[in-house]
Short mmCIF file of N, CA, C and O in Angstrom, two decimals:
data_model
loop_
_atom_site.label_atom_id
_atom_site.label_comp_id
_atom_site.label_asym_id
_atom_site.label_seq_id
_atom_site.Cartn_x
_atom_site.Cartn_y
_atom_site.Cartn_z
N MET U 1 69.16 -118.88 49.21
CA MET U 1 69.01 -117.53 48.92
C MET U 1 69.87 -116.60 49.90
O MET U 1 70.04 -116.95 51.06
N SER U 2 70.41 -115.57 49.35
CA SER U 2 71.29 -114.73 50.10
C SER U 2 70.50 -113.74 51.01
O SER U 2 69.43 -113.26 50.66
N SER U 3 71.05 -113.45 52.16
CA SER U 3 70.44 -112.57 53.08
C SER U 3 70.66 -111.13 52.70
O SER U 3 69.96 -110.26 53.35
N ASN U 4 71.49 -110.84 51.72
CA ASN U 4 71.80 -109.48 51.31
C ASN U 4 70.78 -109.00 50.20
O ASN U 4 70.93 -107.91 49.78
N PHE U 5 69.90 -109.83 49.80
CA PHE U 5 68.92 -109.52 48.70
C PHE U 5 67.92 -108.50 49.28
O PHE U 5 67.20 -108.79 50.26
N ASN U 6 67.81 -107.36 48.61
CA ASN U 6 66.90 -106.34 48.99
C ASN U 6 65.80 -106.29 47.97
O ASN U 6 66.06 -105.90 46.77
N ILE U 7 64.65 -106.66 48.24
CA ILE U 7 63.58 -106.66 47.28
C ILE U 7 63.18 -105.25 46.80
O ILE U 7 62.80 -105.11 45.62
N PHE U 8 63.24 -104.23 47.64
CA PHE U 8 62.95 -102.86 47.22
C PHE U 8 63.95 -102.43 46.10
O PHE U 8 63.56 -101.81 45.08
N GLU U 9 65.21 -102.66 46.22
CA GLU U 9 66.20 -102.28 45.24
C GLU U 9 65.97 -103.02 43.96
O GLU U 9 66.11 -102.47 42.83
N ALA U 10 65.61 -104.28 43.98
CA ALA U 10 65.32 -105.09 42.80
C ALA U 10 64.05 -104.48 42.06
O ALA U 10 64.01 -104.40 40.84
N TRP U 11 63.02 -104.17 42.83
CA TRP U 11 61.83 -103.57 42.26
C TRP U 11 62.16 -102.17 41.65
O TRP U 11 61.65 -101.88 40.55
N LYS U 12 62.98 -101.46 42.33
CA LYS U 12 63.33 -100.11 41.74
C LYS U 12 64.15 -100.23 40.47
O LYS U 12 63.89 -99.47 39.54
N ASP U 13 65.08 -101.20 40.44
CA ASP U 13 65.85 -101.41 39.27
C ASP U 13 64.95 -101.89 38.13
O ASP U 13 65.09 -101.41 36.89
N LEU U 14 63.99 -102.80 38.41
CA LEU U 14 63.05 -103.26 37.36
C LEU U 14 62.21 -102.13 36.82
O LEU U 14 61.97 -101.99 35.57
N TYR U 15 61.78 -101.29 37.74
CA TYR U 15 60.87 -100.10 37.34
C TYR U 15 61.67 -99.26 36.46
O TYR U 15 61.24 -98.71 35.43
N ASN U 16 62.90 -98.85 36.77
CA ASN U 16 63.74 -97.95 35.98
C ASN U 16 63.98 -98.59 34.64
O ASN U 16 63.89 -97.78 33.60
N GLN U 17 64.30 -99.82 34.54
CA GLN U 17 64.60 -100.46 33.25
C GLN U 17 63.31 -100.38 32.39
O GLN U 17 63.34 -100.08 31.20
N THR U 18 62.15 -100.75 32.99
CA THR U 18 60.90 -100.83 32.22
C THR U 18 60.56 -99.40 31.74
O THR U 18 60.08 -99.30 30.66
N SER U 19 60.63 -98.39 32.67
CA SER U 19 60.36 -97.07 32.32
C SER U 19 61.26 -96.61 31.11
O SER U 19 60.69 -95.96 30.15
N ASN U 20 62.57 -96.82 31.11
CA ASN U 20 63.40 -96.42 30.04
C ASN U 20 63.06 -97.12 28.72
O ASN U 20 63.02 -96.51 27.65
N LEU U 21 62.69 -98.40 28.84
CA LEU U 21 62.23 -99.06 27.69
C LEU U 21 61.02 -98.57 27.08
O LEU U 21 60.87 -98.44 25.80
N TYR U 22 60.02 -98.20 27.83
CA TYR U 22 58.83 -97.65 27.38
C TYR U 22 59.06 -96.30 26.75
O TYR U 22 58.50 -95.92 25.78
N ASP U 23 59.89 -95.49 27.41
CA ASP U 23 60.25 -94.15 26.87
C ASP U 23 60.90 -94.32 25.46
O ASP U 23 60.54 -93.48 24.53
N GLU U 24 61.78 -95.21 25.28
CA GLU U 24 62.40 -95.40 24.08
C GLU U 24 61.46 -95.77 22.96
O GLU U 24 61.41 -95.30 21.82
N LYS U 25 60.57 -96.79 23.26
CA LYS U 25 59.63 -97.33 22.32
C LYS U 25 58.56 -96.22 21.91
O LYS U 25 58.22 -96.12 20.76
N ILE U 26 58.18 -95.51 22.91
CA ILE U 26 57.19 -94.46 22.62
C ILE U 26 57.78 -93.41 21.71
O ILE U 26 57.16 -92.91 20.73
N MET U 27 59.04 -93.03 21.99
CA MET U 27 59.68 -91.98 21.18
C MET U 27 59.91 -92.47 19.77
O MET U 27 59.83 -91.67 18.81
N GLU U 28 60.12 -93.75 19.60
CA GLU U 28 60.27 -94.29 18.21
C GLU U 28 59.03 -94.36 17.47
O GLU U 28 58.91 -94.03 16.33
N SER U 29 57.88 -94.82 18.23
CA SER U 29 56.66 -94.96 17.59
C SER U 29 55.83 -93.68 17.44
O SER U 29 55.08 -93.43 16.47
N PHE U 30 55.98 -92.80 18.41
CA PHE U 30 55.18 -91.55 18.31
C PHE U 30 56.08 -90.23 18.36
O PHE U 30 56.31 -89.71 19.39
N PRO U 31 56.67 -89.85 17.26
CA PRO U 31 57.43 -88.69 17.26
C PRO U 31 56.56 -87.44 17.54
O PRO U 31 55.37 -87.49 17.43
N SER U 32 57.23 -86.34 17.91
CA SER U 32 56.37 -85.15 18.29
C SER U 32 55.54 -84.66 17.10
O SER U 32 54.48 -84.15 17.38
N GLN U 33 56.00 -84.84 15.87
CA GLN U 33 55.15 -84.40 14.75
C GLN U 33 53.87 -85.28 14.77
O GLN U 33 52.80 -84.68 14.51
N GLY U 34 53.97 -86.45 14.97
CA GLY U 34 52.74 -87.35 15.00
C GLY U 34 51.86 -86.96 16.08
O GLY U 34 50.69 -86.90 15.86
N ILE U 35 52.41 -86.54 17.27
CA ILE U 35 51.47 -86.18 18.35
C ILE U 35 50.88 -84.82 18.00
O ILE U 35 49.63 -84.64 18.30
N GLY U 36 51.63 -83.90 17.40
CA GLY U 36 51.00 -82.63 16.91
C GLY U 36 49.84 -82.92 15.90
O GLY U 36 48.84 -82.28 16.05
N GLN U 37 50.03 -83.87 14.98
CA GLN U 37 48.93 -84.20 14.05
C GLN U 37 47.80 -84.77 14.80
O GLN U 37 46.65 -84.49 14.43
N LEU U 38 48.04 -85.56 15.79
CA LEU U 38 46.92 -86.23 16.60
C LEU U 38 46.16 -85.11 17.28
O LEU U 38 44.89 -85.16 17.29
N LEU U 39 46.84 -84.19 17.89
CA LEU U 39 46.15 -83.01 18.48
C LEU U 39 45.34 -82.17 17.59
O LEU U 39 44.22 -81.79 17.89
N ASP U 40 45.92 -81.97 16.44
CA ASP U 40 45.17 -81.12 15.38
C ASP U 40 43.88 -81.90 14.89
O ASP U 40 42.85 -81.26 14.81
N MET U 41 44.01 -83.23 14.73
CA MET U 41 42.81 -84.00 14.29
C MET U 41 41.79 -83.94 15.46
O MET U 41 40.59 -83.83 15.20
N ASN U 42 42.24 -83.98 16.74
CA ASN U 42 41.34 -83.96 17.85
C ASN U 42 40.62 -82.59 17.90
O ASN U 42 39.41 -82.54 18.13
N LEU U 43 41.30 -81.47 17.67
CA LEU U 43 40.70 -80.18 17.57
C LEU U 43 39.69 -80.06 16.42
O LEU U 43 38.62 -79.53 16.58
N GLN U 44 40.00 -80.70 15.27
CA GLN U 44 39.07 -80.56 14.19
C GLN U 44 37.82 -81.42 14.46
O GLN U 44 36.70 -81.06 14.14
N LEU U 45 38.03 -82.53 15.19
CA LEU U 45 36.94 -83.41 15.49
C LEU U 45 35.98 -82.65 16.42
O LEU U 45 34.74 -82.71 16.32
N LYS U 46 36.58 -81.99 17.41
CA LYS U 46 35.78 -81.21 18.44
C LYS U 46 34.98 -80.10 17.65
O LYS U 46 33.84 -79.88 18.01
N LYS U 47 35.67 -79.45 16.75
CA LYS U 47 34.98 -78.34 16.07
C LYS U 47 33.84 -78.97 15.19
O LYS U 47 32.70 -78.39 15.23
N LEU U 48 33.93 -80.10 14.60
CA LEU U 48 33.03 -80.70 13.82
C LEU U 48 31.81 -81.18 14.66
O LEU U 48 30.60 -80.87 14.35
N ILE U 49 32.10 -81.68 15.89
CA ILE U 49 31.06 -82.11 16.80
C ILE U 49 30.26 -80.92 17.26
O ILE U 49 29.04 -80.91 17.36
N ASP U 50 30.97 -79.80 17.62
CA ASP U 50 30.21 -78.52 18.01
C ASP U 50 29.35 -78.03 16.97
O ASP U 50 28.16 -77.62 17.27
N GLU U 51 29.87 -77.99 15.68
CA GLU U 51 29.01 -77.42 14.60
C GLU U 51 27.84 -78.36 14.34
O GLU U 51 26.70 -77.86 14.14
N THR U 52 28.08 -79.58 14.39
CA THR U 52 27.03 -80.61 14.20
C THR U 52 25.91 -80.52 15.20
O THR U 52 24.68 -80.50 14.93
N THR U 53 26.36 -80.37 16.47
CA THR U 53 25.41 -80.14 17.52
C THR U 53 24.63 -78.93 17.40
O THR U 53 23.41 -78.89 17.68
N GLU U 54 25.24 -77.87 17.07
CA GLU U 54 24.60 -76.54 16.80
C GLU U 54 23.47 -76.73 15.69
O GLU U 54 22.39 -76.25 15.85
N LYS U 55 23.86 -77.32 14.60
CA LYS U 55 22.95 -77.49 13.59
C LYS U 55 21.76 -78.47 13.90
O LYS U 55 20.58 -78.16 13.57
N TYR U 56 22.08 -79.48 14.69
CA TYR U 56 21.05 -80.38 15.17
C TYR U 56 20.06 -79.66 16.09
O TYR U 56 18.79 -79.81 15.86
N LEU U 57 20.54 -78.86 16.99
CA LEU U 57 19.55 -78.04 17.90
C LEU U 57 18.85 -77.11 17.04
O LEU U 57 17.62 -76.80 17.39
N GLU U 58 19.44 -76.48 16.08
CA GLU U 58 18.76 -75.54 15.28
C GLU U 58 17.67 -76.18 14.39
O GLU U 58 16.51 -75.69 14.38
N LEU U 59 17.94 -77.35 13.81
CA LEU U 59 16.99 -78.09 13.10
C LEU U 59 15.78 -78.58 13.97
O LEU U 59 14.70 -78.68 13.54
N GLY U 60 16.10 -78.97 15.19
CA GLY U 60 15.14 -79.51 16.08
C GLY U 60 14.41 -78.37 16.82
O GLY U 60 13.53 -78.66 17.65
N ASN U 61 14.69 -77.15 16.44
CA ASN U 61 14.09 -75.95 17.09
C ASN U 61 14.22 -76.00 18.57
O ASN U 61 13.37 -75.74 19.37
N LEU U 62 15.45 -76.29 18.98
CA LEU U 62 15.79 -76.32 20.40
C LEU U 62 16.92 -75.22 20.76
O LEU U 62 17.64 -75.03 19.79
N PRO U 63 16.84 -74.66 21.92
CA PRO U 63 17.77 -73.57 22.14
C PRO U 63 19.23 -74.25 22.47
O PRO U 63 19.28 -75.19 23.11
N SER U 64 20.20 -73.54 22.04
CA SER U 64 21.55 -74.01 22.41
C SER U 64 21.96 -73.11 23.63
O SER U 64 21.37 -72.25 24.09
N ARG U 65 23.17 -73.38 24.16
CA ARG U 65 23.71 -72.69 25.28
C ARG U 65 23.84 -71.18 24.95
O ARG U 65 23.63 -70.28 25.68
N LYS U 66 24.26 -71.00 23.66
CA LYS U 66 24.46 -69.59 23.17
C LYS U 66 23.13 -68.87 23.18
O LYS U 66 22.98 -67.78 23.49
N ASP U 67 22.08 -69.63 22.67
CA ASP U 67 20.76 -68.92 22.71
C ASP U 67 20.22 -68.60 24.04
O ASP U 67 19.64 -67.61 24.31
N LEU U 68 20.43 -69.59 25.01
CA LEU U 68 20.00 -69.31 26.42
C LEU U 68 20.81 -68.24 27.02
O LEU U 68 20.26 -67.41 27.75
N ALA U 69 22.03 -68.10 26.77
CA ALA U 69 22.85 -67.02 27.24
C ALA U 69 22.43 -65.67 26.69
O ALA U 69 22.30 -64.75 27.45
N ASN U 70 22.06 -65.58 25.37
CA ASN U 70 21.62 -64.37 24.88
C ASN U 70 20.20 -64.00 25.46
O ASN U 70 20.00 -62.82 25.72
N LEU U 71 19.35 -64.98 25.59
CA LEU U 71 18.08 -64.69 26.18
C LEU U 71 18.23 -64.19 27.71
O LEU U 71 17.56 -63.22 28.06
N SER U 72 19.13 -64.79 28.32
CA SER U 72 19.40 -64.38 29.71
C SER U 72 19.94 -62.96 29.75
O SER U 72 19.60 -62.14 30.58
N SER U 73 20.84 -62.57 28.89
CA SER U 73 21.43 -61.19 28.90
C SER U 73 20.30 -60.20 28.50
O SER U 73 20.20 -59.16 29.02
N GLN U 74 19.38 -60.63 27.56
CA GLN U 74 18.32 -59.69 27.20
C GLN U 74 17.29 -59.54 28.38
O GLN U 74 16.85 -58.41 28.62
N ILE U 75 17.04 -60.57 29.20
CA ILE U 75 16.22 -60.41 30.36
C ILE U 75 16.81 -59.50 31.37
O ILE U 75 16.23 -58.64 31.97
N VAL U 76 18.12 -59.66 31.52
CA VAL U 76 18.75 -58.72 32.50
C VAL U 76 18.71 -57.34 32.01
O VAL U 76 18.49 -56.37 32.87
N ASN U 77 18.95 -57.13 30.69
CA ASN U 77 18.77 -55.74 30.13
C ASN U 77 17.40 -55.18 30.29
O ASN U 77 17.20 -53.98 30.70
N VAL U 78 16.41 -55.97 30.07
CA VAL U 78 15.01 -55.49 30.25
C VAL U 78 14.73 -55.14 31.73
O VAL U 78 14.15 -54.20 32.06
N ASP U 79 15.23 -56.00 32.62
CA ASP U 79 15.06 -55.79 34.01
C ASP U 79 15.75 -54.45 34.53
O ASP U 79 15.14 -53.67 35.26
N ALA U 80 16.90 -54.19 33.96
CA ALA U 80 17.62 -52.95 34.22
C ALA U 80 16.85 -51.80 33.75
O ALA U 80 16.78 -50.76 34.40
N LYS U 81 16.30 -51.83 32.51
CA LYS U 81 15.54 -50.71 32.00
C LYS U 81 14.26 -50.55 32.77
O LYS U 81 13.83 -49.38 32.99
N VAL U 82 13.60 -51.58 33.20
CA VAL U 82 12.44 -51.50 33.99
C VAL U 82 12.78 -50.78 35.35
O VAL U 82 12.03 -49.86 35.80
N ASP U 83 13.82 -51.16 35.90
CA ASP U 83 14.27 -50.45 37.11
C ASP U 83 14.53 -49.03 37.02
O ASP U 83 14.07 -48.15 37.75
N SER U 84 15.23 -48.70 35.86
CA SER U 84 15.48 -47.27 35.62
C SER U 84 14.15 -46.46 35.35
O SER U 84 14.00 -45.33 35.83
N LEU U 85 13.20 -47.11 34.64
CA LEU U 85 11.87 -46.56 34.37
C LEU U 85 11.16 -46.27 35.71
O LEU U 85 10.50 -45.26 35.84
N GLU U 86 11.17 -47.31 36.50
CA GLU U 86 10.51 -47.17 37.84
C GLU U 86 11.09 -46.06 38.67
O GLU U 86 10.39 -45.24 39.25
N GLU U 87 12.40 -45.93 38.69
CA GLU U 87 13.03 -44.84 39.38
C GLU U 87 12.59 -43.43 38.83
O GLU U 87 12.28 -42.54 39.52
N LEU U 88 12.50 -43.40 37.49
CA LEU U 88 12.18 -42.16 36.83
C LEU U 88 10.74 -41.78 37.22
O LEU U 88 10.30 -40.68 37.46
N LEU U 89 9.82 -42.80 37.19
CA LEU U 89 8.43 -42.62 37.54
C LEU U 89 8.29 -42.12 39.01
O LEU U 89 7.41 -41.32 39.35
N GLU U 90 9.02 -42.79 39.90
CA GLU U 90 9.02 -42.39 41.32
C GLU U 90 9.43 -40.93 41.40
O GLU U 90 8.92 -40.21 42.30
N ASP U 91 10.45 -40.61 40.69
CA ASP U 91 11.01 -39.24 40.77
C ASP U 91 9.95 -38.22 40.34
O ASP U 91 9.72 -37.06 40.92
N ARG U 92 9.24 -38.61 39.26
CA ARG U 92 8.15 -37.73 38.82
C ARG U 92 7.01 -37.72 39.75
O ARG U 92 6.32 -36.66 39.81
N LEU U 93 6.73 -38.80 40.39
CA LEU U 93 5.60 -38.81 41.25
C LEU U 93 5.84 -37.91 42.38
O LEU U 93 4.94 -37.23 42.85
N GLU U 94 7.03 -37.74 42.87
CA GLU U 94 7.41 -36.77 43.93
C GLU U 94 7.20 -35.40 43.44
O GLU U 94 6.88 -34.47 44.31
N SER U 95 7.39 -35.11 42.23
CA SER U 95 7.39 -33.74 41.72
C SER U 95 6.14 -33.36 41.13
O SER U 95 5.92 -32.19 40.64
N THR U 96 5.11 -34.24 40.96
CA THR U 96 3.92 -33.94 40.22
C THR U 96 2.92 -33.37 41.25
O THR U 96 2.97 -33.57 42.46
N GLU U 97 1.87 -32.61 40.68
CA GLU U 97 0.89 -31.88 41.52
C GLU U 97 -0.32 -32.92 41.72
O GLU U 97 -1.05 -32.72 42.68
N ASN U 98 -0.51 -33.81 40.75
CA ASN U 98 -1.70 -34.74 40.90
C ASN U 98 -1.14 -36.14 41.20
O ASN U 98 -1.06 -36.94 40.22
N PRO U 99 -0.79 -36.47 42.33
CA PRO U 99 -0.23 -37.74 42.71
C PRO U 99 -1.18 -38.96 42.53
O PRO U 99 -0.73 -39.99 42.33
N VAL U 100 -2.50 -38.72 42.60
CA VAL U 100 -3.43 -39.84 42.66
C VAL U 100 -3.43 -40.51 41.27
O VAL U 100 -3.31 -41.73 41.17
N SER U 101 -3.55 -39.73 40.21
CA SER U 101 -3.64 -40.41 38.89
C SER U 101 -2.27 -40.92 38.54
O SER U 101 -2.17 -41.98 37.92
N PHE U 102 -1.22 -40.29 38.95
CA PHE U 102 0.07 -40.85 38.66
C PHE U 102 0.36 -42.12 39.43
O PHE U 102 0.90 -43.11 38.94
N LYS U 103 -0.10 -42.17 40.69
CA LYS U 103 -0.01 -43.48 41.38
C LYS U 103 -0.78 -44.54 40.73
O LYS U 103 -0.28 -45.67 40.71
N ARG U 104 -1.90 -44.27 40.23
CA ARG U 104 -2.68 -45.30 39.48
C ARG U 104 -1.95 -45.72 38.31
O ARG U 104 -1.94 -46.92 37.99
N GLU U 105 -1.42 -44.88 37.53
CA GLU U 105 -0.58 -45.12 36.35
C GLU U 105 0.61 -46.07 36.71
O GLU U 105 0.99 -46.94 36.07
N LEU U 106 1.23 -45.62 37.86
CA LEU U 106 2.39 -46.47 38.29
C LEU U 106 1.98 -47.81 38.72
O LEU U 106 2.63 -48.81 38.50
N THR U 107 0.82 -47.96 39.33
CA THR U 107 0.39 -49.25 39.73
C THR U 107 0.01 -50.14 38.57
O THR U 107 0.33 -51.28 38.48
N ASP U 108 -0.64 -49.47 37.57
CA ASP U 108 -0.92 -50.22 36.33
C ASP U 108 0.34 -50.65 35.63
O ASP U 108 0.52 -51.88 35.16
N LEU U 109 1.36 -49.78 35.64
CA LEU U 109 2.67 -50.16 35.09
C LEU U 109 3.34 -51.28 35.83
O LEU U 109 3.88 -52.21 35.16
N LYS U 110 3.24 -51.21 37.11
CA LYS U 110 3.80 -52.34 37.87
C LYS U 110 3.09 -53.69 37.66
O LYS U 110 3.78 -54.71 37.53
N SER U 111 1.82 -53.65 37.58
CA SER U 111 1.05 -54.90 37.23
C SER U 111 1.43 -55.44 35.81
O SER U 111 1.58 -56.64 35.65
N GLU U 112 1.61 -54.50 34.87
CA GLU U 112 1.97 -54.96 33.53
C GLU U 112 3.32 -55.54 33.55
O GLU U 112 3.69 -56.59 32.94
N MET U 113 4.28 -54.95 34.44
CA MET U 113 5.68 -55.51 34.41
C MET U 113 5.64 -56.90 35.16
O MET U 113 6.39 -57.69 34.76
N LYS U 114 4.80 -57.03 36.15
CA LYS U 114 4.60 -58.36 36.72
C LYS U 114 4.14 -59.39 35.77
O LYS U 114 4.59 -60.54 35.77
N ASN U 115 3.21 -58.99 34.87
CA ASN U 115 2.72 -59.99 33.94
C ASN U 115 3.76 -60.29 32.96
O ASN U 115 4.03 -61.40 32.48
N LEU U 116 4.53 -59.28 32.53
CA LEU U 116 5.76 -59.53 31.69
C LEU U 116 6.76 -60.45 32.38
O LEU U 116 7.29 -61.40 31.64
N ASP U 117 7.03 -60.24 33.64
CA ASP U 117 7.88 -61.06 34.31
C ASP U 117 7.39 -62.47 34.39
O ASP U 117 8.19 -63.41 34.16
N LYS U 118 6.08 -62.73 34.59
CA LYS U 118 5.55 -64.03 34.60
C LYS U 118 5.73 -64.77 33.28
O LYS U 118 6.03 -65.95 33.18
N LYS U 119 5.51 -63.97 32.20
CA LYS U 119 5.68 -64.55 30.86
C LYS U 119 7.04 -64.95 30.57
O LYS U 119 7.33 -65.99 29.98
N LEU U 120 8.03 -64.06 30.97
CA LEU U 120 9.45 -64.42 30.85
C LEU U 120 9.81 -65.69 31.64
O LEU U 120 10.52 -66.56 31.16
N ASN U 121 9.28 -65.73 32.82
CA ASN U 121 9.46 -66.95 33.59
C ASN U 121 8.88 -68.25 32.98
O ASN U 121 9.47 -69.26 32.94
N GLN U 122 7.74 -68.10 32.33
CA GLN U 122 7.14 -69.25 31.62
C GLN U 122 8.06 -69.67 30.44
O GLN U 122 8.22 -70.82 30.22
N ILE U 123 8.54 -68.62 29.70
CA ILE U 123 9.40 -68.94 28.62
C ILE U 123 10.65 -69.72 29.08
O ILE U 123 11.10 -70.70 28.50
N LEU U 124 11.25 -69.21 30.19
CA LEU U 124 12.45 -69.85 30.68
C LEU U 124 12.14 -71.27 31.16
O LEU U 124 12.85 -72.21 30.93
N SER U 125 10.97 -71.52 31.87
CA SER U 125 10.64 -72.81 32.24
C SER U 125 10.34 -73.77 31.08
O SER U 125 10.81 -74.89 31.11
N LEU U 126 9.73 -73.26 29.97
CA LEU U 126 9.50 -74.02 28.81
C LEU U 126 10.89 -74.38 28.08
O LEU U 126 11.03 -75.51 27.65
N LEU U 127 11.78 -73.39 28.13
CA LEU U 127 13.15 -73.75 27.63
C LEU U 127 13.89 -74.77 28.35
O LEU U 127 14.57 -75.64 27.85
N LYS U 128 13.73 -74.76 29.68
CA LYS U 128 14.41 -75.66 30.58
C LYS U 128 13.83 -77.07 30.38
O LYS U 128 14.58 -78.08 30.37
N THR U 129 12.55 -77.13 30.27
CA THR U 129 11.91 -78.50 30.06
C THR U 129 12.21 -79.00 28.68
O THR U 129 12.21 -80.20 28.51
N ALA U 130 12.52 -78.16 27.67
CA ALA U 130 12.85 -78.61 26.40
C ALA U 130 14.24 -79.24 26.30
O ALA U 130 14.45 -80.10 25.44
N GLU U 131 15.06 -78.90 27.23
CA GLU U 131 16.39 -79.50 27.28
C GLU U 131 16.31 -80.89 27.72
O GLU U 131 16.91 -81.77 27.46
#
């Protein structure tokens, strides 16, 4: 065996030849039009799976991500409205002449809102356990 033999150069040459051969064979077997059709079929399959999953959840009376997102946004909207009502009531409390009855109404309203909040939390926990 010769002392000038460099194993790294031999490996590099073999790698380059193999890579070129693979590139040629792939370009012959899979032209860009075929790859485009493959990607199109993949997108159609994903759309079909998404629609099937949505229908399955609907038939099983289970919430989808979209349903949970809508419910979450509605809860945020209700919470914002409750906050604005509370601010309005507090402003009126400061300006009323009979603060005792108004404070009682405000306390009742707060307890009702806490009950509503508990019910919404129960709904969310039930939805989470259904997943």
